[in-house]
CSV table of C-alpha atoms in Angstrom, one decimal:
chain,number,residue,atom,x,y,z
A,3,GLU,CA,16.9,-11.2,21.4
A,4,ASP,CA,19.7,-13.7,20.3
A,5,LYS,CA,18.6,-15.9,17.5
A,6,VAL,CA,20.2,-18.9,15.6
A,7,VAL,CA,18.9,-20.5,12.4
A,8,GLN,CA,20.3,-23.7,11.1
A,9,SER,CA,19.9,-25.2,7.7
A,10,PRO,CA,18.9,-27.7,6.4
A,11,LEU,CA,16.5,-28.9,8.8
A,12,SER,CA,17.3,-32.4,7.8
A,13,LEU,CA,19.6,-34.2,5.5
A,14,VAL,CA,20.0,-37.7,4.2
A,15,VAL,CA,23.1,-38.8,2.6
A,16,HIS,CA,24.9,-42.1,1.6
A,17,GLU,CA,27.8,-43.2,3.6
A,18,GLY,CA,31.1,-41.7,2.3
A,19,ASP,CA,29.5,-38.5,1.3
A,20,THR,CA,30.6,-35.0,2.4
A,21,VAL,CA,28.2,-32.7,4.1
A,22,THR,CA,28.0,-29.1,5.1
A,23,LEU,CA,25.8,-28.0,7.8
A,24,ASN,CA,24.9,-24.2,8.1
A,25,CYS,CA,24.3,-21.9,10.9
A,26,SER,CA,23.5,-18.3,11.0
A,27,TYR,CA,23.1,-16.1,14.1
A,28,GLU,CA,22.2,-12.7,15.4
A,29,VAL,CA,23.6,-12.1,19.0
A,30,THR,CA,24.2,-9.1,21.2
A,31,ASN,CA,27.9,-8.7,21.8
A,32,PHE,CA,29.1,-12.0,20.2
A,33,ARG,CA,31.5,-14.1,22.4
A,34,SER,CA,31.6,-17.7,20.8
A,35,LEU,CA,29.6,-19.9,18.8
A,36,LEU,CA,29.5,-23.7,19.7
A,37,TRP,CA,28.6,-26.9,17.8
A,38,TYR,CA,27.1,-30.0,19.5
A,39,LYS,CA,26.2,-33.4,18.3
A,40,GLN,CA,23.0,-34.9,19.7
A,41,GLU,CA,22.2,-38.4,19.5
A,42,LYS,CA,19.3,-39.9,21.7
A,43,LYS,CA,21.3,-38.7,24.7
A,44,ALA,CA,23.3,-35.8,25.9
A,45,PRO,CA,24.6,-33.3,23.5
A,46,THR,CA,28.2,-33.8,23.2
A,47,PHE,CA,30.6,-30.8,22.5
A,48,LEU,CA,32.3,-30.6,19.1
A,49,PHE,CA,33.8,-27.2,18.6
A,50,MET,CA,33.9,-23.7,20.0
A,51,LEU,CA,34.7,-20.8,17.7
A,52,THR,CA,35.5,-17.4,18.7
A,53,SER,CA,37.6,-16.0,15.8
A,54,SER,CA,36.8,-15.5,12.1
A,55,GLY,CA,38.5,-17.5,9.4
A,56,ILE,CA,40.4,-19.9,11.8
A,57,GLU,CA,39.3,-23.5,10.9
A,58,LYS,CA,38.9,-25.9,13.8
A,59,LYS,CA,39.6,-29.6,12.9
A,60,SER,CA,38.9,-32.8,14.7
A,61,GLY,CA,39.4,-35.9,12.6
A,62,ARG,CA,36.7,-35.9,9.8
A,63,LEU,CA,35.0,-32.8,11.3
A,64,SER,CA,35.9,-29.3,10.7
A,65,SER,CA,34.2,-25.9,11.4
A,66,ILE,CA,34.8,-22.3,10.4
A,67,LEU,CA,33.2,-19.1,11.5
A,68,ASP,CA,32.7,-15.8,9.8
A,69,LYS,CA,31.9,-12.9,12.1
A,70,LYS,CA,31.3,-10.5,9.3
A,71,GLU,CA,28.6,-12.4,7.6
A,72,LEU,CA,27.4,-13.9,10.8
A,73,PHE,CA,27.5,-17.6,10.1
A,74,SER,CA,29.4,-20.8,10.7
A,75,ILE,CA,29.7,-24.1,8.6
A,76,LEU,CA,30.2,-27.6,9.9
A,77,ASN,CA,31.9,-30.1,7.7
A,78,ILE,CA,31.9,-33.8,7.8
A,79,THR,CA,34.0,-35.7,5.2
A,80,ALA,CA,33.6,-39.4,4.5
A,81,THR,CA,30.6,-39.7,6.5
A,82,GLN,CA,29.9,-42.8,8.5
A,83,THR,CA,26.6,-44.1,10.1
A,84,GLY,CA,27.7,-43.2,13.4
A,85,ASP,CA,27.7,-39.5,12.4
A,86,SER,CA,23.8,-39.9,12.2
A,87,ALA,CA,22.6,-37.4,14.7
A,88,VAL,CA,21.1,-34.0,15.3
A,89,TYR,CA,23.7,-31.3,15.1
A,90,LEU,CA,23.1,-28.3,17.1
A,91,CYS,CA,24.6,-24.8,16.9
A,92,ALA,CA,24.6,-22.4,19.8
A,93,VAL,CA,25.7,-18.8,20.4
A,94,ALA,CA,26.8,-17.1,23.7
A,95,GLY,CA,26.8,-13.3,24.2
A,96,SER,CA,29.5,-11.6,26.2
A,97,PHE,CA,27.8,-9.1,28.6
A,98,PHE,CA,28.6,-9.6,32.2
A,99,GLY,CA,26.5,-12.2,33.9
A,100,ASN,CA,25.3,-13.8,30.6
A,101,GLU,CA,26.3,-17.3,30.6
A,102,LYS,CA,23.3,-18.8,28.7
A,103,LEU,CA,23.6,-20.4,25.1
A,104,THR,CA,21.0,-19.7,22.5
A,105,PHE,CA,20.5,-22.8,20.4
A,106,GLY,CA,19.3,-23.4,16.9
A,107,THR,CA,16.6,-26.1,16.2
A,108,GLY,CA,19.2,-28.5,14.9
A,109,THR,CA,20.0,-30.2,11.6
A,110,ARG,CA,19.0,-33.9,11.6
A,111,LEU,CA,21.6,-35.9,9.7
A,112,THR,CA,20.9,-39.4,8.6
A,113,ILE,CA,23.7,-41.6,6.8
A,114,ILE,CA,22.5,-44.4,4.8
A,115,PRO,CA,24.8,-47.5,4.6
B,13,GLY,CA,31.5,-38.5,39.0
B,14,ALA,CA,32.4,-39.1,35.3
B,15,GLY,CA,29.7,-37.1,33.9
B,16,VAL,CA,26.6,-35.2,34.7
B,17,SER,CA,24.0,-37.5,36.0
B,18,GLN,CA,20.3,-36.7,36.0
B,19,SER,CA,17.3,-38.7,37.6
B,20,PRO,CA,14.6,-39.8,36.9
B,21,ARG,CA,15.6,-40.5,33.2
B,22,TYR,CA,11.9,-40.9,32.6
B,23,LYS,CA,8.9,-39.4,34.5
B,24,VAL,CA,5.2,-39.6,33.5
B,25,ALA,CA,3.1,-37.2,35.6
B,26,LYS,CA,-0.6,-36.5,35.8
B,27,ARG,CA,-1.6,-33.0,34.9
B,28,GLY,CA,-1.6,-31.0,38.2
B,29,GLN,CA,1.1,-33.1,39.9
B,30,ASP,CA,4.2,-31.8,41.1
B,31,VAL,CA,7.6,-33.1,39.9
B,32,ALA,CA,11.2,-32.8,41.0
B,33,LEU,CA,14.1,-33.3,38.6
B,34,ARG,CA,17.5,-33.9,40.1
B,35,CYS,CA,21.0,-33.0,38.5
B,36,ASP,CA,24.5,-34.1,39.8
B,37,PRO,CA,26.9,-32.1,38.1
B,38,ILE,CA,30.6,-33.2,37.4
B,39,SER,CA,32.4,-32.9,40.7
B,40,GLY,CA,34.1,-29.6,41.3
B,41,HIS,CA,32.0,-27.9,38.6
B,42,VAL,CA,31.1,-24.4,39.6
B,43,SER,CA,28.4,-23.6,37.0
B,44,LEU,CA,25.3,-25.4,36.6
B,45,PHE,CA,22.5,-24.7,34.0
B,46,TRP,CA,19.1,-26.1,33.2
B,47,TYR,CA,17.6,-26.2,29.7
B,48,GLN,CA,14.4,-27.5,28.4
B,49,GLN,CA,14.2,-29.2,25.1
B,50,ALA,CA,10.7,-29.8,23.4
B,51,LEU,CA,10.4,-32.4,20.6
B,52,GLY,CA,12.1,-31.3,17.5
B,53,GLN,CA,13.5,-28.2,19.0
B,54,GLY,CA,16.8,-27.0,20.3
B,55,PRO,CA,17.6,-26.5,24.0
B,56,GLU,CA,16.1,-23.5,25.6
B,57,PHE,CA,17.8,-21.8,28.7
B,58,LEU,CA,15.9,-21.9,31.9
B,59,THR,CA,18.3,-20.9,34.7
B,60,TYR,CA,22.0,-20.6,35.7
B,61,PHE,CA,23.8,-21.3,39.0
B,62,GLN,CA,27.3,-20.4,40.1
B,63,ASN,CA,27.9,-22.3,43.1
B,64,GLU,CA,24.7,-22.0,45.2
B,65,ALA,CA,23.8,-18.6,43.7
B,66,GLN,CA,21.1,-18.6,41.2
B,67,LEU,CA,22.6,-15.7,38.9
B,68,ASP,CA,20.0,-16.0,36.0
B,69,LYS,CA,16.4,-17.3,36.1
B,70,SER,CA,15.3,-15.4,33.1
B,71,GLY,CA,14.4,-18.5,31.0
B,72,LEU,CA,11.7,-20.0,33.7
B,73,PRO,CA,8.6,-20.0,31.9
B,74,SER,CA,6.4,-19.4,34.8
B,75,ASP,CA,6.2,-19.1,38.7
B,76,ARG,CA,5.5,-22.9,38.5
B,77,PHE,CA,9.1,-23.5,37.9
B,78,PHE,CA,11.6,-23.4,40.6
B,79,ALA,CA,15.2,-24.5,40.8
B,80,GLU,CA,17.7,-24.6,43.7
B,81,ARG,CA,21.3,-25.7,44.3
B,82,PRO,CA,21.5,-25.2,48.2
B,83,GLU,CA,25.0,-26.6,48.8
B,84,GLY,CA,26.7,-25.6,45.5
B,85,SER,CA,26.7,-29.3,44.2
B,86,VAL,CA,23.3,-31.2,43.6
B,87,SER,CA,20.5,-29.2,42.0
B,88,THR,CA,16.8,-29.8,41.7
B,89,LEU,CA,14.3,-28.4,39.3
B,90,LYS,CA,10.7,-28.4,40.6
B,91,ILE,CA,7.6,-28.0,38.6
B,92,GLN,CA,4.4,-27.5,40.2
B,93,ARG,CA,0.9,-28.2,38.9
B,94,THR,CA,2.4,-29.5,35.9
B,95,GLN,CA,0.6,-28.9,32.4
B,96,GLN,CA,0.8,-30.7,29.1
B,97,GLU,CA,3.1,-28.0,27.7
B,98,ASP,CA,5.6,-28.9,30.2
B,99,SER,CA,6.3,-32.1,28.3
B,100,ALA,CA,10.0,-31.9,27.1
B,101,VAL,CA,13.3,-33.2,28.0
B,102,TYR,CA,15.0,-31.2,30.9
B,103,LEU,CA,18.8,-30.9,30.4
B,104,CYS,CA,21.2,-30.2,33.0
B,105,ALA,CA,24.7,-29.0,32.2
B,106,SER,CA,27.6,-28.0,34.2
B,107,SER,CA,31.2,-26.4,33.6
B,108,LEU,CA,34.3,-26.0,35.6
B,109,GLY,CA,34.2,-22.4,35.7
B,110,ALA,CA,32.2,-19.5,34.0
B,111,ALA,CA,31.2,-20.5,30.4
B,112,SER,CA,32.2,-16.8,29.6
B,113,SER,CA,35.8,-17.7,30.3
B,114,GLY,CA,35.8,-20.2,27.7
B,115,ASN,CA,35.0,-23.4,29.9
B,116,THR,CA,33.3,-26.2,28.0
B,117,ILE,CA,29.7,-26.9,29.0
B,118,TYR,CA,28.9,-30.7,29.5
B,119,PHE,CA,25.4,-32.0,29.3
B,120,GLY,CA,23.6,-34.7,31.0
B,121,GLU,CA,21.3,-37.3,29.2
B,122,GLY,CA,18.1,-35.4,30.4
B,123,SER,CA,15.1,-36.3,32.3
B,124,TRP,CA,12.2,-37.0,29.8
B,125,LEU,CA,8.9,-35.7,31.3
B,126,THR,CA,5.6,-36.6,29.8
B,127,VAL,CA,2.4,-34.9,31.4
B,128,VAL,CA,-0.7,-36.8,30.6
């Protein structure tokens, strides 16, 4: 059974700090790892990672995947109050017909002004 | 439409009542998913449609849960004889093609179900 573990479960930092969120996984026939941001509404897509060692970047957010050690990190630099949300990590397996994502429980990030 | 639309946004049901939750995916999206998200947890997969075909229903927790997408567009998730443990947010998502082909999955804002 596919499994995703995120840490920490919650994190409180001051505006301007840099944070690193962790995601480790076990999945049969890995296809991709995805990061989503969830405020009190729909999860919104951040990144999809398929290859080890290639950093994906979008503004102050970046993410990288290590397929050997089975983990990914999400970095947020110069945090702002608008970054406060739950960050979800999910993995997808690659066998035929398997379209589902397996999610972790998320990391709740709170940015204090 | 601009995004995945779900209705009702909030539903309070008495235990034993049947409920129906509706999802309008993004226009033209072939793939449609239902997920269940309990408080403080990540979303858990329920079922997947490709057009009108339900290709995976392995996540449906019991035979009280039923989903359909008869014309390959709008989908309905029905829960019969609701129980308190059914209380959760039900998220619908869609993607242009198969997610396994690298298509981004877009989520709706969810239907918040509370069973009392």
